[in-house]
């Protein structure tokens, strides 16, 4: 088929005006024979392919702006349709109920509020020999978020610097002669420096190495005093304030009532939520512990204050929630309980003396945590996009079943995927291709088995 000037221009990508040879060809007059025998060399292959490459790149550029949409095939199979809709429903319920309602996926959130805690303990109790007040049984007295209340004390009074037998409870402290005691040796678990002498123990027939220490050592002169008789009635005031800097929100656990409110109230989750005064017995009971046993061996109780606030609601809906539990592993004998030692120093008849106290008590750890959330457009869009994308899991699952386990899986596969075969005109590279050749560049193969559907 003769080629028009317009077709030649499109392939050449040059000017619309025809060249000299083109003008003569357009007249329909055959060229003279001597022009066919011209010795002028043919254009290089690279120069002839350059216009074709330019056209290809230009088509690719415009093809980038094409819209592509997937092909939809309706399969009349109720079982497969039931699976598809069920998966879609489950995914939809997950995002609507759990992500958006339970987890509030439409909100921007902040965890770990800035917090301050101040505590104050009040109460008196009596042991076998004396009355104890707050200044003696609360350590440390500053009123921080971690403190202990002494419930039993083993007291070694009137200790002075001197020499005395080592405690028989210390490993390798027993001896039979001075040769068993090396002078100047110190046991890190003992009470002092060995003098090199083997001396009779405080009681019995055994002997231990003599040490230079605070004497008598703790083992011999200890007196045990129980303070737990009135301890359940001790009151603990916990002042807590929190701040969420992202949302510029602050609140405390004490409301601005009249001055006398805190003097006569105790905590009640229903009627006095903003009266953070707790009785020690109430705390131990809420932690599920026996007070007498805990007071004898000691233990660690955690008071957890949870500030979970939905800032889309009013400030009155943001309230503290208290919970109590034991933190030390009471079922492991080697690490259960809580005790520590401290001493009170004084001068008696010109001699420096001290009273050593091994204190067993209930340690209180006030732990504050929480999370605040407020509506934000960004997490809402992200979760909505995730939900819409996840619905496509149903299509993926059903396609897998359709193409793997169904009886007509091969037929479905041929119908779902169109295979294209590219063919090239043998004359390509020798000149412009004819419309017939260009129409045969890609020929779709007829899917097999279409009649079976």
Coordinates of C-alpha atoms in Angstrom, one line a residue:
X1 CA 0.0 0.0 0.0
X2 CA 1.4 3.4 -0.9
X3 CA 2.4 5.5 2.1
X4 CA 1.1 9.0 2.5
X5 CA 3.2 12.1 3.3
X6 CA 1.5 12.4 6.6
X7 CA 2.5 8.8 7.6
X8 CA 6.1 9.5 6.6
X9 CA 6.0 12.7 8.7
X10 CA 4.7 10.8 11.8
X11 CA 7.4 8.3 11.6
X12 CA 10.1 10.8 11.0
X13 CA 8.9 13.1 13.7
X14 CA 10.2 16.2 11.7
X15 CA 8.5 19.1 10.0
X16 CA 5.1 18.7 8.3
X17 CA 6.5 20.1 5.0
X18 CA 7.6 17.4 2.5
X19 CA 11.2 17.2 1.3
X20 CA 12.2 17.3 -2.4
X21 CA 12.0 13.6 -2.9
X22 CA 8.7 13.5 -1.2
X23 CA 7.3 16.2 -3.4
X24 CA 8.2 14.3 -6.5
X25 CA 6.8 11.1 -5.1
X26 CA 3.5 12.8 -4.3
X27 CA 3.0 13.8 -8.0
X28 CA 2.8 10.1 -9.0
X29 CA 5.5 10.5 -11.7
X30 CA 8.1 7.8 -11.6
X31 CA 11.6 8.9 -10.8
X32 CA 14.2 8.8 -13.6
X33 CA 16.2 5.6 -13.9
X34 CA 19.5 7.4 -13.3
X35 CA 18.4 8.4 -9.8
X36 CA 18.1 4.7 -8.8
X37 CA 21.7 4.1 -9.7
X38 CA 23.0 7.0 -7.6
X39 CA 26.1 6.2 -5.7
X40 CA 24.9 8.2 -2.6
X41 CA 25.3 6.0 0.5
X42 CA 22.2 4.9 2.4
X43 CA 21.5 6.6 5.9
X44 CA 23.0 4.7 8.8
X45 CA 20.8 2.3 10.7
X46 CA 21.3 4.4 13.9
X47 CA 20.0 7.5 12.2
X48 CA 16.9 5.7 10.9
X49 CA 16.1 4.3 14.3
X50 CA 16.4 7.6 16.2
X51 CA 12.9 8.9 15.1
X52 CA 11.4 5.6 16.1
X53 CA 13.0 5.8 19.6
X54 CA 11.8 9.3 20.0
X55 CA 8.3 8.3 19.2
X56 CA 8.5 5.4 21.6
X57 CA 9.6 7.6 24.5
X58 CA 6.9 10.1 23.7
X59 CA 4.2 7.3 23.8
X60 CA 5.6 6.0 27.1
X61 CA 5.3 9.5 28.6
X62 CA 1.7 9.9 27.6
X63 CA 1.0 6.3 28.6
X64 CA 2.0 7.2 32.2
X65 CA -1.1 9.3 32.5
X66 CA -3.4 6.4 31.5
X67 CA -5.9 5.1 34.1
X68 CA -5.7 1.3 34.7
X69 CA -8.6 -0.7 36.3
X70 CA -8.7 -4.4 37.2
X71 CA -10.9 -6.7 35.2
X72 CA -13.9 -8.1 37.1
X73 CA -15.1 -11.6 36.6
X74 CA -18.3 -12.8 38.4
X75 CA -18.2 -16.4 39.4
X76 CA -21.6 -18.0 40.2
X77 CA -20.5 -20.2 43.2
X78 CA -22.4 -19.8 46.4
X79 CA -19.8 -21.5 48.6
X80 CA -17.1 -19.3 47.4
X81 CA -19.3 -16.2 47.7
X82 CA -20.2 -17.2 51.3
X83 CA -16.5 -17.3 52.2
X84 CA -15.8 -14.0 50.4
X85 CA -18.6 -12.1 52.2
X86 CA -17.8 -13.8 55.6
X87 CA -14.2 -12.7 55.4
X88 CA -15.2 -9.2 54.4
X89 CA -17.7 -9.0 57.3
X90 CA -15.1 -10.2 59.9
X91 CA -12.6 -7.6 58.7
X92 CA -15.2 -4.9 58.8
X93 CA -16.3 -5.9 62.3
X94 CA -12.6 -5.9 63.4
X95 CA -12.0 -2.4 62.3
X96 CA -15.3 -0.9 63.3
X97 CA -15.6 -2.6 66.7
X98 CA -12.0 -3.1 67.9
X99 CA -9.9 -0.5 66.0
X100 CA -12.3 2.4 66.1
X101 CA -14.5 1.7 69.1
X102 CA -12.3 -0.1 71.5
X103 CA -8.8 1.2 70.5
X104 CA -10.2 4.6 69.3
X105 CA -8.2 4.5 66.1
X106 CA -9.5 7.9 65.2
X107 CA -7.6 9.6 68.0
X108 CA -4.0 10.8 68.4
X109 CA -2.7 9.4 71.7
X110 CA 0.0 10.1 74.2
X111 CA 1.2 7.6 76.8
X112 CA 3.2 8.1 80.0
X113 CA 2.0 11.4 81.5
X114 CA 4.3 13.7 83.4
X115 CA 3.5 13.0 87.1
X116 CA 4.4 14.1 90.6
X117 CA 3.5 12.1 93.8
X118 CA 3.6 13.4 97.4
X119 CA 2.7 11.0 100.3
X120 CA 2.0 11.5 104.0
X121 CA 1.4 8.8 106.6
X122 CA -0.4 9.4 109.9
X123 CA -1.0 7.2 112.9
X124 CA 0.6 5.8 116.1
X125 CA 1.1 2.2 117.3
X126 CA 2.5 0.4 120.3
X127 CA 4.9 -2.5 120.7
X128 CA 5.7 -4.5 123.8
X129 CA 8.0 -1.8 125.2
X130 CA 7.2 1.5 123.6
X131 CA 4.9 3.7 121.5
X132 CA 5.9 4.4 117.9
X133 CA 4.9 7.5 116.0
X134 CA 5.3 8.5 112.3
X135 CA 8.8 9.8 112.8
X136 CA 10.1 6.4 113.8
X137 CA 8.2 3.9 111.6
X138 CA 8.1 5.7 108.2
X139 CA 11.3 5.6 106.1
X140 CA 12.2 7.8 104.4
X141 CA 10.3 10.7 106.0
X142 CA 10.3 12.9 102.9
X143 CA 7.0 11.6 101.5
X144 CA 8.0 10.4 98.1
X145 CA 6.4 7.8 95.8
X146 CA 8.4 5.0 97.5
X147 CA 8.4 4.6 101.2
X148 CA 8.1 1.9 103.9
X149 CA 6.1 1.4 107.1
X150 CA 7.9 -0.6 109.8
X151 CA 5.7 -3.4 111.2
X152 CA 8.3 -5.4 113.1
X153 CA 11.7 -4.6 114.4
X154 CA 14.6 -6.7 115.7
X155 CA 16.6 -4.4 118.0
X156 CA 20.2 -4.8 119.2
X157 CA 20.6 -2.0 121.9
X158 CA 23.8 -0.5 123.4
X159 CA 26.3 -1.5 120.8
X160 CA 29.8 -0.1 121.3
X161 CA 33.1 -0.4 119.5
X162 CA 35.1 -3.3 120.9
X163 CA 35.9 -7.0 120.5
X164 CA 33.4 -9.9 120.8
X165 CA 32.6 -13.3 119.4
X166 CA 31.5 -13.4 115.8
X167 CA 27.9 -14.5 115.1
X168 CA 27.5 -18.2 114.9
X169 CA 25.3 -17.7 111.8
X170 CA 28.3 -16.4 109.8
X171 CA 29.9 -19.1 107.6
X172 CA 33.3 -20.3 108.8
X173 CA 32.9 -18.4 112.0
X174 CA 33.2 -21.4 114.3
X175 CA 36.6 -22.5 115.5
X176 CA 38.5 -24.9 117.7
X177 CA 41.7 -23.0 118.3
X178 CA 43.4 -19.8 117.5
X179 CA 45.0 -21.4 114.4
X180 CA 41.5 -21.4 112.8
X181 CA 41.3 -17.6 113.1
X182 CA 43.6 -15.6 110.8
X183 CA 44.3 -12.1 112.3
X184 CA 43.2 -9.3 110.0
X185 CA 40.9 -11.4 107.9
X186 CA 37.5 -9.9 107.1
X187 CA 34.4 -11.8 105.9
X188 CA 32.2 -9.5 103.8
X189 CA 29.1 -11.2 105.3
X190 CA 30.5 -10.9 108.8
X191 CA 30.4 -8.2 111.4
X192 CA 34.1 -7.1 111.7
X193 CA 37.8 -7.9 111.5
X194 CA 39.2 -11.1 113.0
X195 CA 41.7 -10.6 115.9
X196 CA 43.2 -14.1 115.6
X197 CA 41.7 -15.4 118.8
X198 CA 39.1 -18.2 119.2
X199 CA 36.8 -17.4 122.0
X200 CA 33.7 -19.0 123.6
X201 CA 30.3 -18.0 122.1
X202 CA 27.8 -16.0 124.1
X203 CA 25.9 -19.2 124.9
X204 CA 26.5 -22.9 124.6
X205 CA 29.8 -24.8 124.3
X206 CA 30.8 -23.7 120.8
X207 CA 33.5 -21.2 120.0
X208 CA 33.8 -18.5 117.3
X209 CA 36.5 -16.2 116.1
X210 CA 36.8 -12.9 117.9
X211 CA 36.1 -9.8 115.8
X212 CA 36.7 -6.1 116.3
X213 CA 33.2 -4.6 115.6
X214 CA 30.1 -3.1 117.1
X215 CA 29.5 -5.4 120.1
X216 CA 27.6 -7.3 121.0
X217 CA 26.8 -8.5 117.5
X218 CA 23.2 -8.6 116.2
X219 CA 22.7 -12.3 116.7
X220 CA 23.0 -12.3 120.5
X221 CA 21.3 -9.3 121.9
X222 CA 18.4 -8.9 119.5
X223 CA 14.9 -8.0 120.8
X224 CA 11.9 -8.4 118.5
X225 CA 9.0 -5.9 118.7
X226 CA 5.8 -6.2 116.7
X227 CA 4.2 -2.9 115.6
X228 CA 1.4 -4.4 113.6
X229 CA -1.4 -4.2 116.2
X230 CA -2.6 -0.7 115.2
X231 CA -0.8 -0.5 111.8
X232 CA -4.0 -1.4 109.7
X233 CA -5.5 1.9 110.9
X234 CA -2.6 4.0 109.6
X235 CA -3.8 6.5 106.9
X236 CA -1.8 7.3 103.8
X237 CA -2.5 10.5 101.8
X238 CA -1.4 10.3 98.2
X239 CA -1.3 13.6 96.3
X240 CA -0.9 13.0 92.5
X241 CA -1.0 15.4 89.6
X242 CA -0.5 14.6 85.9
X243 CA 0.2 16.5 82.7
X244 CA -0.1 15.5 79.1
X245 CA 2.1 18.0 77.2
X246 CA 0.9 17.1 73.7
X247 CA -2.6 18.2 74.6
X248 CA -1.7 20.7 77.3
X249 CA -4.0 18.9 79.7
X250 CA -3.4 18.8 83.5
X251 CA -5.4 17.4 86.4
X252 CA -4.9 16.2 90.0
X253 CA -6.6 13.6 92.2
X254 CA -7.8 16.1 94.8
X255 CA -10.6 18.4 94.1
X256 CA -10.9 22.0 95.4
X257 CA -13.3 21.3 98.3
X258 CA -13.5 23.2 101.5
X259 CA -10.6 23.1 103.9
X260 CA -12.1 20.5 106.2
X261 CA -13.0 17.9 103.6
X262 CA -9.8 15.9 103.7
X263 CA -9.8 15.9 107.5
X264 CA -12.7 13.5 107.9
X265 CA -12.9 11.6 104.6
X266 CA -11.4 8.3 103.4
X267 CA -11.2 6.9 99.9
X268 CA -14.3 5.4 98.4
X269 CA -14.4 4.7 94.6
X270 CA -18.1 5.6 94.4
X271 CA -18.6 8.4 96.9
X272 CA -15.1 9.9 97.6
X273 CA -13.1 9.2 94.5
X274 CA -11.2 12.5 95.0
X275 CA -10.3 11.8 98.6
X276 CA -7.0 9.9 98.2
X277 CA -6.6 8.9 101.8
X278 CA -6.2 5.1 102.2
X279 CA -6.0 3.0 105.3
X280 CA -3.1 0.6 105.3
X281 CA -5.3 -2.4 106.1
X282 CA -7.5 -1.5 103.1
X283 CA -4.5 -1.4 100.8
X284 CA -3.3 -4.8 101.9
X285 CA -6.8 -6.3 101.7
X286 CA -7.3 -5.0 98.1
X287 CA -4.0 -6.5 97.2
X288 CA -5.3 -9.9 98.4
X289 CA -2.9 -10.4 101.3
X290 CA -3.1 -11.4 104.9
X291 CA -2.0 -8.4 107.0
X292 CA -0.5 -10.3 110.0
X293 CA 1.6 -12.5 107.7
X294 CA 2.7 -9.5 105.6
X295 CA 3.5 -7.4 108.7
X296 CA 5.7 -10.2 110.1
X297 CA 7.9 -10.9 107.0
X298 CA 7.4 -7.7 105.1
X299 CA 6.5 -7.2 101.5
X300 CA 6.1 -4.7 98.6
X301 CA 2.6 -3.4 97.7
X302 CA 2.1 -1.4 94.5
X303 CA -0.6 1.3 94.3
X304 CA -1.2 1.9 90.6
X305 CA -2.9 5.1 89.5
X306 CA -4.2 4.9 86.0
X307 CA -5.2 8.1 84.1
X308 CA -6.9 7.0 80.9
X309 CA -8.5 10.1 79.5
X310 CA -10.7 10.6 76.4
X311 CA -10.1 14.3 75.8
X312 CA -13.0 14.4 73.2
X313 CA -15.2 14.3 76.3
X314 CA -15.5 16.8 79.1
X315 CA -12.7 17.1 81.8
X316 CA -15.0 15.5 84.4
X317 CA -14.9 12.2 82.5
X318 CA -11.1 12.0 83.1
X319 CA -10.8 10.4 86.5
X320 CA -8.0 8.4 88.3
X321 CA -8.5 4.7 88.7
X322 CA -6.7 2.9 91.6
X323 CA -5.6 -0.7 91.8
X324 CA -3.5 -2.6 94.3
X325 CA -1.3 -5.6 94.0
X326 CA 1.8 -7.2 95.6
X327 CA 5.0 -6.7 93.7
X328 CA 7.5 -9.0 95.4
X329 CA 7.3 -12.8 94.6
X330 CA 5.8 -14.1 97.8
X331 CA 5.9 -17.7 96.6
X332 CA 9.7 -17.7 96.3
X333 CA 11.0 -17.9 99.8
X334 CA 14.5 -16.7 98.9
X335 CA 13.3 -13.4 97.6
X336 CA 10.0 -12.7 99.3
X337 CA 9.6 -10.3 102.2
X338 CA 11.1 -6.9 102.8
X339 CA 13.6 -5.8 105.5
X340 CA 16.5 -3.4 105.9
X341 CA 18.8 -2.1 108.7
X342 CA 19.5 1.3 110.2
X343 CA 21.1 2.6 113.5
X344 CA 20.4 5.3 116.0
X345 CA 23.6 6.8 117.4
X346 CA 24.1 8.4 120.8
X347 CA 26.7 9.0 123.5
X348 CA 26.3 7.0 126.7
X349 CA 28.6 7.9 129.7
X350 CA 31.2 9.4 127.3
X351 CA 31.1 6.3 125.0
X352 CA 29.9 6.3 121.5
X353 CA 27.0 3.9 121.3
X354 CA 24.2 2.9 118.9
X355 CA 21.0 0.9 118.7
X356 CA 20.9 -1.3 115.6
X357 CA 17.4 -1.9 114.2
X358 CA 16.6 -4.6 111.6
X359 CA 13.2 -3.4 110.3
X360 CA 10.6 -5.5 108.6
X361 CA 7.9 -3.6 106.9
X362 CA 5.4 -2.9 104.1
X363 CA 7.0 -1.0 101.3
X364 CA 4.6 1.1 99.2
X365 CA 5.4 1.9 95.6
X366 CA 3.1 4.5 94.0
X367 CA 3.1 3.9 90.2
X368 CA 1.4 6.3 87.8
X369 CA 0.6 5.6 84.2
X370 CA -2.1 6.3 81.6
X371 CA -3.0 7.3 78.1
X372 CA -4.8 10.3 76.7
X373 CA -6.4 10.5 73.3
X374 CA -8.0 13.2 71.1
X375 CA -9.5 13.2 67.6
X376 CA -7.0 13.7 64.8
X377 CA -7.6 13.6 61.1
X378 CA -4.3 11.8 60.3
X379 CA -4.8 8.5 62.3
X380 CA -8.4 8.5 61.1
X381 CA -7.4 8.6 57.4
X382 CA -4.6 6.0 58.0
X383 CA -6.9 3.5 59.7
X384 CA -9.7 4.0 57.2
X385 CA -7.2 3.3 54.4
X386 CA -5.9 0.3 56.2
X387 CA -9.5 -1.0 56.6
X388 CA -10.3 -0.5 52.9
X389 CA -7.1 -2.2 51.9
X390 CA -7.6 -5.1 54.3
X391 CA -11.0 -5.9 52.8
X392 CA -9.1 -7.0 49.7
X393 CA -7.8 -9.9 51.7
X394 CA -11.1 -11.6 51.0
X395 CA -10.5 -11.4 47.2
X396 CA -7.0 -12.7 47.6
X397 CA -8.2 -15.7 49.7
X398 CA -11.1 -16.5 47.3
X399 CA -8.8 -16.2 44.2
X400 CA -6.4 -18.7 45.9
X401 CA -9.2 -21.1 46.5
X402 CA -10.6 -20.6 43.0
X403 CA -7.3 -21.2 41.3
X404 CA -6.1 -24.0 43.5
X405 CA -8.9 -26.2 44.9
X406 CA -11.9 -25.8 42.6
X407 CA -12.7 -28.5 40.0
X408 CA -12.5 -26.1 37.1
X409 CA -9.4 -24.2 38.3
X410 CA -7.7 -24.3 34.9
X411 CA -10.8 -22.9 33.2
X412 CA -11.0 -20.1 35.8
X413 CA -7.3 -19.4 35.3
X414 CA -7.6 -19.1 31.5
X415 CA -10.6 -16.8 32.0
X416 CA -9.0 -14.6 34.6
X417 CA -5.7 -14.1 32.9
X418 CA -5.5 -12.8 29.2
X419 CA -2.3 -13.8 27.5
X420 CA -1.0 -11.5 24.7
X421 CA 1.5 -12.5 22.0
X422 CA 3.7 -9.8 20.5
X423 CA 4.4 -10.1 16.7
X424 CA 6.9 -8.0 14.7
X425 CA 6.6 -7.0 11.1
X426 CA 9.6 -8.6 9.2
X427 CA 9.9 -5.3 7.3
X428 CA 10.4 -3.3 10.5
X429 CA 13.7 -1.4 10.3
X430 CA 13.5 -1.2 6.5
X431 CA 10.8 1.5 6.4
X432 CA 7.5 2.6 7.9
X433 CA 5.2 -0.3 8.7
X434 CA 1.8 -0.5 7.0
X435 CA -1.5 -0.2 9.0
X436 CA -2.0 -3.9 8.6
X437 CA 1.3 -4.7 10.3
X438 CA 0.8 -2.3 13.1
X439 CA -2.6 -3.8 13.8
X440 CA -1.0 -7.2 14.3
X441 CA 1.7 -6.0 16.8
X442 CA -0.2 -7.7 19.6
X443 CA -2.8 -10.4 19.1
X444 CA -4.8 -11.6 22.1
X445 CA -5.0 -15.4 22.4
X446 CA -8.5 -16.7 22.9
X447 CA -8.8 -18.1 26.4
X448 CA -9.2 -21.8 26.4
X449 CA -12.3 -23.4 27.8
X450 CA -14.6 -20.4 27.6
X451 CA -17.4 -22.5 26.4
X452 CA -17.1 -24.6 29.5
X453 CA -18.1 -21.6 31.7

